[in-house]
Amino acid sequence: MTISYVVSGFAVGLLVGLTGVGGGSLMTPLLTLLFGIHPSVAVGTDLAFASATKVAGTFAHRYKGTVRWDIVRLLSLGALPAAIVTALILKALGGISAEIGQIIRYSIAFSVFLTIIALLFRGKLQHWLNAHPEKHLSGATLTAATVLAGFILGALVTMSSIGAGAVGATILVLLYPRLSPAEVAGTDIAYAVPLTAIAALGHWWLGSIDWVLLGSLLLGSVPGITLGSLAARAVPEKFLRGLLALTLASVAVKLVYN
């Protein structure tokens, strides 16, 4: 089974490198549906997996100067308390009980659907916003909206481990349409590091992290992400995102009706 986890880590890493979509939308449903891992354990392990892999990405973007730290601070102001509160609620409700597992399963499906919407419509939303600068938020309204977005993402990520990738990037595009694609990616990765770390600590407290599984996934994901990043320019992005959206749609439906 360890070999299967390594191969899965490689496959998810490859797709993340090719598409830039967060691994949670791929890894958590894979662990739940293919390997039958309890949803709470799948979420907790994936959060630890995401926290470890995003650190390297943050250093790379910081070196390139493509992280907007002012936005990272505002997102974290909402996301980190939300992660703590959500972990406390999960603990109060029974942690990794069967009932909570079912709730988390539905939250994963909901997050996957949000990821699909983000994949399909982010470009159109950005184009519309660029054509209508009068719709852009600014000042105190923009600050409040950013903190609120961080809070929603923090709760969503802690419940399902999904949302810090495609969904987070789409929210950044909507709130800050003048950001370059590199700044969107860098800022999205940077704020996700403390968020996934705190959420992972919450799940460690709940006892829902499988450390052997985590090591196996990381062993496969590092070469997968590297290879996918190198091959990304050779594969049409539109085709990849459409294929990924279709795959995620089938996953979300199976999560709900399985």
PDB file of C-alpha atoms in Angstrom:
ATOM      1  CA  MET A   1       0.000   0.000   0.000  1.00  0.00           C
ATOM      2  CA  THR A   2       2.955   2.334   0.680  1.00  0.00           C
ATOM      3  CA  ILE A   3       3.962   2.106  -2.985  1.00  0.00           C
ATOM      4  CA  SER A   4       0.416   3.074  -3.973  1.00  0.00           C
ATOM      5  CA  TYR A   5       0.641   6.160  -1.758  1.00  0.00           C
ATOM      6  CA  VAL A   6       3.976   7.154  -3.302  1.00  0.00           C
ATOM      7  CA  VAL A   7       2.509   6.750  -6.799  1.00  0.00           C
ATOM      8  CA  SER A   8      -0.549   8.786  -5.779  1.00  0.00           C
ATOM      9  CA  GLY A   9       1.690  11.515  -4.379  1.00  0.00           C
ATOM     10  CA  PHE A  10       3.609  11.554  -7.659  1.00  0.00           C
ATOM     11  CA  ALA A  11       0.404  11.744  -9.750  1.00  0.00           C
ATOM     12  CA  VAL A  12      -1.045  14.590  -7.675  1.00  0.00           C
ATOM     13  CA  GLY A  13       2.294  16.417  -7.678  1.00  0.00           C
ATOM     14  CA  LEU A  14       2.483  16.064 -11.456  1.00  0.00           C
ATOM     15  CA  LEU A  15      -1.014  17.550 -11.932  1.00  0.00           C
ATOM     16  CA  VAL A  16      -0.296  20.368  -9.486  1.00  0.00           C
ATOM     17  CA  GLY A  17       2.893  21.203 -11.367  1.00  0.00           C
ATOM     18  CA  LEU A  18       1.062  21.138 -14.700  1.00  0.00           C
ATOM     19  CA  THR A  19      -2.029  23.123 -13.689  1.00  0.00           C
ATOM     20  CA  GLY A  20      -1.097  25.107 -10.590  1.00  0.00           C
ATOM     21  CA  VAL A  21      -4.259  23.866  -8.841  1.00  0.00           C
ATOM     22  CA  GLY A  22      -3.893  23.135  -5.122  1.00  0.00           C
ATOM     23  CA  GLY A  23      -3.213  19.502  -4.296  1.00  0.00           C
ATOM     24  CA  GLY A  24      -6.013  19.344  -1.718  1.00  0.00           C
ATOM     25  CA  SER A  25      -8.717  19.278  -4.377  1.00  0.00           C
ATOM     26  CA  LEU A  26      -7.016  16.181  -5.802  1.00  0.00           C
ATOM     27  CA  MET A  27      -5.361  14.449  -2.859  1.00  0.00           C
ATOM     28  CA  THR A  28      -8.164  14.497  -0.273  1.00  0.00           C
ATOM     29  CA  PRO A  29     -10.850  12.978  -2.558  1.00  0.00           C
ATOM     30  CA  LEU A  30      -8.280  10.437  -3.791  1.00  0.00           C
ATOM     31  CA  LEU A  31      -7.479   9.278  -0.256  1.00  0.00           C
ATOM     32  CA  THR A  32     -11.145   9.144   0.673  1.00  0.00           C
ATOM     33  CA  LEU A  33     -12.539   7.427  -2.429  1.00  0.00           C
ATOM     34  CA  LEU A  34      -9.688   5.247  -3.698  1.00  0.00           C
ATOM     35  CA  PHE A  35      -8.056   4.151  -0.448  1.00  0.00           C
ATOM     36  CA  GLY A  36     -11.086   4.347   1.859  1.00  0.00           C
ATOM     37  CA  ILE A  37      -9.301   6.528   4.409  1.00  0.00           C
ATOM     38  CA  HIS A  38     -11.542   8.229   6.966  1.00  0.00           C
ATOM     39  CA  PRO A  39     -12.373  11.771   5.775  1.00  0.00           C
ATOM     40  CA  SER A  40     -10.937  13.373   8.930  1.00  0.00           C
ATOM     41  CA  VAL A  41      -7.623  11.517   8.545  1.00  0.00           C
ATOM     42  CA  ALA A  42      -7.517  12.337   4.821  1.00  0.00           C
ATOM     43  CA  VAL A  43      -8.052  16.035   5.556  1.00  0.00           C
ATOM     44  CA  GLY A  44      -5.548  16.181   8.425  1.00  0.00           C
ATOM     45  CA  THR A  45      -2.835  14.337   6.517  1.00  0.00           C
ATOM     46  CA  ASP A  46      -3.370  16.431   3.403  1.00  0.00           C
ATOM     47  CA  LEU A  47      -3.118  19.660   5.430  1.00  0.00           C
ATOM     48  CA  ALA A  48       0.265  18.565   6.809  1.00  0.00           C
ATOM     49  CA  PHE A  49       1.245  17.570   3.252  1.00  0.00           C
ATOM     50  CA  ALA A  50       0.197  20.989   1.902  1.00  0.00           C
ATOM     51  CA  SER A  51       1.966  22.901   4.653  1.00  0.00           C
ATOM     52  CA  ALA A  52       5.260  21.124   3.921  1.00  0.00           C
ATOM     53  CA  THR A  53       5.077  21.524   0.145  1.00  0.00           C
ATOM     54  CA  LYS A  54       4.000  25.194   0.156  1.00  0.00           C
ATOM     55  CA  VAL A  55       6.986  26.338   2.241  1.00  0.00           C
ATOM     56  CA  ALA A  56       9.364  25.764  -0.664  1.00  0.00           C
ATOM     57  CA  GLY A  57       7.010  27.584  -3.025  1.00  0.00           C
ATOM     58  CA  THR A  58       6.877  30.583  -0.697  1.00  0.00           C
ATOM     59  CA  PHE A  59      10.659  30.855  -0.566  1.00  0.00           C
ATOM     60  CA  ALA A  60      10.823  30.730  -4.375  1.00  0.00           C
ATOM     61  CA  HIS A  61       8.199  33.471  -4.790  1.00  0.00           C
ATOM     62  CA  ARG A  62       9.795  35.597  -2.073  1.00  0.00           C
ATOM     63  CA  TYR A  63      13.088  35.380  -3.924  1.00  0.00           C
ATOM     64  CA  LYS A  64      11.335  36.557  -7.101  1.00  0.00           C
ATOM     65  CA  GLY A  65       9.537  39.374  -5.253  1.00  0.00           C
ATOM     66  CA  THR A  66       6.088  38.084  -6.234  1.00  0.00           C
ATOM     67  CA  VAL A  67       4.466  37.978  -2.773  1.00  0.00           C
ATOM     68  CA  ARG A  68       2.214  40.839  -1.666  1.00  0.00           C
ATOM     69  CA  TRP A  69       2.837  40.645   2.067  1.00  0.00           C
ATOM     70  CA  ASP A  70       0.237  43.304   2.861  1.00  0.00           C
ATOM     71  CA  ILE A  71      -2.451  41.077   1.349  1.00  0.00           C
ATOM     72  CA  VAL A  72      -1.001  38.001   3.063  1.00  0.00           C
ATOM     73  CA  ARG A  73      -1.356  39.765   6.434  1.00  0.00           C
ATOM     74  CA  LEU A  74      -5.006  40.676   5.797  1.00  0.00           C
ATOM     75  CA  LEU A  75      -5.924  37.164   4.632  1.00  0.00           C
ATOM     76  CA  SER A  76      -4.123  35.640   7.616  1.00  0.00           C
ATOM     77  CA  LEU A  77      -5.954  38.011   9.970  1.00  0.00           C
ATOM     78  CA  GLY A  78      -9.186  36.274   8.969  1.00  0.00           C
ATOM     79  CA  ALA A  79      -7.930  32.782   8.113  1.00  0.00           C
ATOM     80  CA  LEU A  80      -5.878  31.892  11.188  1.00  0.00           C
ATOM     81  CA  PRO A  81      -8.600  32.570  13.803  1.00  0.00           C
ATOM     82  CA  ALA A  82     -11.081  30.732  11.564  1.00  0.00           C
ATOM     83  CA  ALA A  83      -8.782  27.693  11.458  1.00  0.00           C
ATOM     84  CA  ILE A  84      -8.478  27.651  15.267  1.00  0.00           C
ATOM     85  CA  VAL A  85     -12.225  28.094  15.817  1.00  0.00           C
ATOM     86  CA  THR A  86     -13.078  25.380  13.270  1.00  0.00           C
ATOM     87  CA  ALA A  87     -10.652  22.919  14.903  1.00  0.00           C
ATOM     88  CA  LEU A  88     -12.224  23.654  18.312  1.00  0.00           C
ATOM     89  CA  ILE A  89     -15.706  23.069  16.872  1.00  0.00           C
ATOM     90  CA  LEU A  90     -14.599  19.765  15.330  1.00  0.00           C
ATOM     91  CA  LYS A  91     -13.153  18.699  18.682  1.00  0.00           C
ATOM     92  CA  ALA A  92     -16.361  19.653  20.507  1.00  0.00           C
ATOM     93  CA  LEU A  93     -18.468  17.736  17.974  1.00  0.00           C
ATOM     94  CA  GLY A  94     -16.490  14.536  18.355  1.00  0.00           C
ATOM     95  CA  GLY A  95     -13.344  14.857  16.274  1.00  0.00           C
ATOM     96  CA  ILE A  96     -13.128  11.821  13.981  1.00  0.00           C
ATOM     97  CA  SER A  97     -16.513  10.267  14.758  1.00  0.00           C
ATOM     98  CA  ALA A  98     -18.553   8.746  11.928  1.00  0.00           C
ATOM     99  CA  GLU A  99     -21.008  11.656  11.978  1.00  0.00           C
ATOM    100  CA  ILE A 100     -18.257  14.268  11.722  1.00  0.00           C
ATOM    101  CA  GLY A 101     -16.624  12.191   8.990  1.00  0.00           C
ATOM    102  CA  GLN A 102     -19.825  12.452   6.956  1.00  0.00           C
ATOM    103  CA  ILE A 103     -20.003  16.228   7.478  1.00  0.00           C
ATOM    104  CA  ILE A 104     -16.389  16.555   6.356  1.00  0.00           C
ATOM    105  CA  ARG A 105     -17.132  14.358   3.333  1.00  0.00           C
ATOM    106  CA  TYR A 106     -19.856  16.784   2.235  1.00  0.00           C
ATOM    107  CA  SER A 107     -17.596  19.771   2.913  1.00  0.00           C
ATOM    108  CA  ILE A 108     -14.958  18.174   0.664  1.00  0.00           C
ATOM    109  CA  ALA A 109     -17.553  17.793  -2.112  1.00  0.00           C
ATOM    110  CA  PHE A 110     -18.643  21.428  -1.684  1.00  0.00           C
ATOM    111  CA  SER A 111     -15.023  22.606  -1.818  1.00  0.00           C
ATOM    112  CA  VAL A 112     -14.371  20.550  -4.943  1.00  0.00           C
ATOM    113  CA  PHE A 113     -17.374  22.176  -6.655  1.00  0.00           C
ATOM    114  CA  LEU A 114     -15.988  25.617  -5.715  1.00  0.00           C
ATOM    115  CA  THR A 115     -12.648  24.587  -7.215  1.00  0.00           C
ATOM    116  CA  ILE A 116     -14.377  23.585 -10.470  1.00  0.00           C
ATOM    117  CA  ILE A 117     -16.103  26.981 -10.687  1.00  0.00           C
ATOM    118  CA  ALA A 118     -12.789  28.696  -9.999  1.00  0.00           C
ATOM    119  CA  LEU A 119     -11.050  26.665 -12.716  1.00  0.00           C
ATOM    120  CA  LEU A 120     -13.671  27.348 -15.371  1.00  0.00           C
ATOM    121  CA  PHE A 121     -14.558  30.982 -14.768  1.00  0.00           C
ATOM    122  CA  ARG A 122     -11.531  32.720 -13.237  1.00  0.00           C
ATOM    123  CA  GLY A 123     -10.294  33.988 -16.598  1.00  0.00           C
ATOM    124  CA  LYS A 124     -13.719  35.337 -17.579  1.00  0.00           C
ATOM    125  CA  LEU A 125     -14.152  37.064 -14.214  1.00  0.00           C
ATOM    126  CA  GLN A 126     -10.739  38.677 -14.477  1.00  0.00           C
ATOM    127  CA  HIS A 127     -11.452  39.878 -18.009  1.00  0.00           C
ATOM    128  CA  TRP A 128     -14.760  41.420 -16.920  1.00  0.00           C
ATOM    129  CA  LEU A 129     -13.173  43.173 -13.953  1.00  0.00           C
ATOM    130  CA  ASN A 130     -10.368  44.570 -16.103  1.00  0.00           C
ATOM    131  CA  ALA A 131     -13.008  45.987 -18.453  1.00  0.00           C
ATOM    132  CA  HIS A 132     -14.951  47.580 -15.555  1.00  0.00           C
ATOM    133  CA  PRO A 133     -12.468  49.337 -13.243  1.00  0.00           C
ATOM    134  CA  GLU A 134     -15.337  51.178 -11.548  1.00  0.00           C
ATOM    135  CA  LYS A 135     -16.336  47.853  -9.940  1.00  0.00           C
ATOM    136  CA  HIS A 136     -13.009  47.454  -8.130  1.00  0.00           C
ATOM    137  CA  LEU A 137     -13.102  47.635  -4.329  1.00  0.00           C
ATOM    138  CA  SER A 138     -10.783  50.019  -2.514  1.00  0.00           C
ATOM    139  CA  GLY A 139      -9.910  51.422   0.909  1.00  0.00           C
ATOM    140  CA  ALA A 140     -11.655  50.116   4.029  1.00  0.00           C
ATOM    141  CA  THR A 141     -14.141  48.091   1.963  1.00  0.00           C
ATOM    142  CA  LEU A 142     -11.329  46.175   0.261  1.00  0.00           C
ATOM    143  CA  THR A 143      -9.580  45.591   3.591  1.00  0.00           C
ATOM    144  CA  ALA A 144     -12.755  44.228   5.221  1.00  0.00           C
ATOM    145  CA  ALA A 145     -13.544  42.047   2.200  1.00  0.00           C
ATOM    146  CA  THR A 146     -10.028  40.571   2.276  1.00  0.00           C
ATOM    147  CA  VAL A 147     -10.219  39.708   5.981  1.00  0.00           C
ATOM    148  CA  LEU A 148     -13.690  38.185   5.490  1.00  0.00           C
ATOM    149  CA  ALA A 149     -12.441  36.136   2.526  1.00  0.00           C
ATOM    150  CA  GLY A 150      -9.575  34.902   4.673  1.00  0.00           C
ATOM    151  CA  PHE A 151     -12.013  33.855   7.418  1.00  0.00           C
ATOM    152  CA  ILE A 152     -14.189  31.889   4.977  1.00  0.00           C
ATOM    153  CA  LEU A 153     -11.161  30.223   3.397  1.00  0.00           C
ATOM    154  CA  GLY A 154      -9.731  29.392   6.829  1.00  0.00           C
ATOM    155  CA  ALA A 155     -12.889  27.555   7.870  1.00  0.00           C
ATOM    156  CA  LEU A 156     -13.202  25.817   4.500  1.00  0.00           C
ATOM    157  CA  VAL A 157      -9.578  24.663   4.430  1.00  0.00           C
ATOM    158  CA  THR A 158      -9.679  23.357   8.009  1.00  0.00           C
ATOM    159  CA  MET A 159     -12.867  21.395   7.308  1.00  0.00           C
ATOM    160  CA  SER A 160     -11.906  19.963   3.932  1.00  0.00           C
ATOM    161  CA  SER A 161      -8.204  20.828   3.253  1.00  0.00           C
ATOM    162  CA  ILE A 162      -9.457  22.342  -0.030  1.00  0.00           C
ATOM    163  CA  GLY A 163      -9.758  25.996  -0.971  1.00  0.00           C
ATOM    164  CA  ALA A 164      -6.296  27.495  -0.555  1.00  0.00           C
ATOM    165  CA  GLY A 165      -5.388  26.822  -4.204  1.00  0.00           C
ATOM    166  CA  ALA A 166      -7.781  27.567  -7.055  1.00  0.00           C
ATOM    167  CA  VAL A 167     -10.506  29.068  -4.852  1.00  0.00           C
ATOM    168  CA  GLY A 168      -8.057  31.304  -2.977  1.00  0.00           C
ATOM    169  CA  ALA A 169      -6.440  32.455  -6.204  1.00  0.00           C
ATOM    170  CA  THR A 170      -9.834  33.278  -7.725  1.00  0.00           C
ATOM    171  CA  ILE A 171     -10.769  35.377  -4.698  1.00  0.00           C
ATOM    172  CA  LEU A 172      -7.477  37.264  -5.041  1.00  0.00           C
ATOM    173  CA  VAL A 173      -8.243  37.946  -8.708  1.00  0.00           C
ATOM    174  CA  LEU A 174     -11.702  39.264  -7.801  1.00  0.00           C
ATOM    175  CA  LEU A 175     -10.473  41.496  -4.988  1.00  0.00           C
ATOM    176  CA  TYR A 176      -7.176  42.573  -6.565  1.00  0.00           C
ATOM    177  CA  PRO A 177      -7.594  42.356 -10.357  1.00  0.00           C
ATOM    178  CA  ARG A 178      -4.450  44.422 -10.972  1.00  0.00           C
ATOM    179  CA  LEU A 179      -2.188  41.745  -9.494  1.00  0.00           C
ATOM    180  CA  SER A 180       0.025  39.971 -12.001  1.00  0.00           C
ATOM    181  CA  PRO A 181      -0.454  36.178 -12.368  1.00  0.00           C
ATOM    182  CA  ALA A 182       2.862  35.646 -10.579  1.00  0.00           C
ATOM    183  CA  GLU A 183       1.742  37.857  -7.664  1.00  0.00           C
ATOM    184  CA  VAL A 184      -1.564  35.987  -7.432  1.00  0.00           C
ATOM    185  CA  ALA A 185       0.279  32.650  -7.271  1.00  0.00           C
ATOM    186  CA  GLY A 186       2.917  33.898  -4.829  1.00  0.00           C
ATOM    187  CA  THR A 187       0.453  35.597  -2.478  1.00  0.00           C
ATOM    188  CA  ASP A 188      -1.911  32.612  -2.565  1.00  0.00           C
ATOM    189  CA  ILE A 189       0.891  30.210  -1.647  1.00  0.00           C
ATOM    190  CA  ALA A 190       2.368  32.477   1.059  1.00  0.00           C
ATOM    191  CA  TYR A 191      -0.844  32.961   3.069  1.00  0.00           C
ATOM    192  CA  ALA A 192      -1.632  29.243   2.745  1.00  0.00           C
ATOM    193  CA  VAL A 193       1.534  28.244   4.630  1.00  0.00           C
ATOM    194  CA  PRO A 194       0.497  29.491   8.107  1.00  0.00           C
ATOM    195  CA  LEU A 195      -3.131  28.562   7.413  1.00  0.00           C
ATOM    196  CA  THR A 196      -2.401  24.927   6.507  1.00  0.00           C
ATOM    197  CA  ALA A 197       0.165  24.692   9.327  1.00  0.00           C
ATOM    198  CA  ILE A 198      -2.318  25.827  11.994  1.00  0.00           C
ATOM    199  CA  ALA A 199      -5.101  23.705  10.491  1.00  0.00           C
ATOM    200  CA  ALA A 200      -2.720  20.708  10.451  1.00  0.00           C
ATOM    201  CA  LEU A 201      -1.830  21.334  14.105  1.00  0.00           C
ATOM    202  CA  GLY A 202      -5.547  21.342  14.873  1.00  0.00           C
ATOM    203  CA  HIS A 203      -5.960  17.974  13.181  1.00  0.00           C
ATOM    204  CA  TRP A 204      -2.854  16.633  14.962  1.00  0.00           C
ATOM    205  CA  TRP A 205      -4.582  17.641  18.215  1.00  0.00           C
ATOM    206  CA  LEU A 206      -7.669  15.772  17.015  1.00  0.00           C
ATOM    207  CA  GLY A 207      -5.513  12.730  16.243  1.00  0.00           C
ATOM    208  CA  SER A 208      -6.317  12.766  12.534  1.00  0.00           C
ATOM    209  CA  ILE A 209      -2.877  12.783  10.873  1.00  0.00           C
ATOM    210  CA  ASP A 210      -1.318   9.563   9.539  1.00  0.00           C
ATOM    211  CA  TRP A 211       2.433  10.283   9.599  1.00  0.00           C
ATOM    212  CA  VAL A 212       3.458   7.181   7.635  1.00  0.00           C
ATOM    213  CA  LEU A 213       0.959   8.095   4.925  1.00  0.00           C
ATOM    214  CA  LEU A 214       2.254  11.681   4.935  1.00  0.00           C
ATOM    215  CA  GLY A 215       5.852  10.544   4.399  1.00  0.00           C
ATOM    216  CA  SER A 216       4.841   8.280   1.507  1.00  0.00           C
ATOM    217  CA  LEU A 217       2.887  11.068  -0.204  1.00  0.00           C
ATOM    218  CA  LEU A 218       5.768  13.532   0.117  1.00  0.00           C
ATOM    219  CA  LEU A 219       8.193  10.958  -1.267  1.00  0.00           C
ATOM    220  CA  GLY A 220       6.197  10.813  -4.484  1.00  0.00           C
ATOM    221  CA  SER A 221       5.033  14.427  -4.725  1.00  0.00           C
ATOM    222  CA  VAL A 222       8.432  16.155  -4.806  1.00  0.00           C
ATOM    223  CA  PRO A 223       9.601  14.586  -8.110  1.00  0.00           C
ATOM    224  CA  GLY A 224       6.030  14.819  -9.451  1.00  0.00           C
ATOM    225  CA  ILE A 225       5.783  18.568  -8.866  1.00  0.00           C
ATOM    226  CA  THR A 226       9.236  19.089 -10.358  1.00  0.00           C
ATOM    227  CA  LEU A 227       8.425  17.112 -13.515  1.00  0.00           C
ATOM    228  CA  GLY A 228       5.015  18.747 -13.902  1.00  0.00           C
ATOM    229  CA  SER A 229       6.475  22.232 -13.586  1.00  0.00           C
ATOM    230  CA  LEU A 230       9.078  21.469 -16.244  1.00  0.00           C
ATOM    231  CA  ALA A 231       6.453  20.027 -18.627  1.00  0.00           C
ATOM    232  CA  ALA A 232       3.806  22.702 -18.045  1.00  0.00           C
ATOM    233  CA  ARG A 233       4.759  24.823 -21.052  1.00  0.00           C
ATOM    234  CA  ALA A 234       4.416  21.862 -23.435  1.00  0.00           C
ATOM    235  CA  VAL A 235       0.788  21.031 -22.540  1.00  0.00           C
ATOM    236  CA  PRO A 236      -2.108  23.401 -23.421  1.00  0.00           C
ATOM    237  CA  GLU A 237      -3.370  24.947 -20.174  1.00  0.00           C
ATOM    238  CA  LYS A 238      -6.971  25.192 -21.399  1.00  0.00           C
ATOM    239  CA  PHE A 239      -7.065  21.465 -22.161  1.00  0.00           C
ATOM    240  CA  LEU A 240      -5.565  20.575 -18.779  1.00  0.00           C
ATOM    241  CA  ARG A 241      -7.933  22.761 -16.805  1.00  0.00           C
ATOM    242  CA  GLY A 242     -10.959  21.400 -18.678  1.00  0.00           C
ATOM    243  CA  LEU A 243      -9.854  17.801 -18.070  1.00  0.00           C
ATOM    244  CA  LEU A 244      -9.196  18.547 -14.424  1.00  0.00           C
ATOM    245  CA  ALA A 245     -12.590  20.238 -13.993  1.00  0.00           C
ATOM    246  CA  LEU A 246     -14.339  17.208 -15.512  1.00  0.00           C
ATOM    247  CA  THR A 247     -12.412  14.840 -13.226  1.00  0.00           C
ATOM    248  CA  LEU A 248     -13.190  16.909 -10.140  1.00  0.00           C
ATOM    249  CA  ALA A 249     -16.887  17.057 -11.064  1.00  0.00           C
ATOM    250  CA  SER A 250     -17.109  13.268 -11.140  1.00  0.00           C
ATOM    251  CA  VAL A 251     -15.233  13.106  -7.827  1.00  0.00           C
ATOM    252  CA  ALA A 252     -17.606  15.585  -6.156  1.00  0.00           C
ATOM    253  CA  VAL A 253     -20.681  13.690  -7.359  1.00  0.00           C
ATOM    254  CA  LYS A 254     -19.266  10.399  -6.059  1.00  0.00           C
ATOM    255  CA  LEU A 255     -18.467  11.988  -2.690  1.00  0.00           C
ATOM    256  CA  VAL A 256     -22.077  13.079  -2.316  1.00  0.00           C
ATOM    257  CA  TYR A 257     -23.818   9.960  -3.603  1.00  0.00           C
ATOM    258  CA  ASN A 258     -21.355   7.170  -2.731  1.00  0.00           C
TER     259      ASN A 258
END
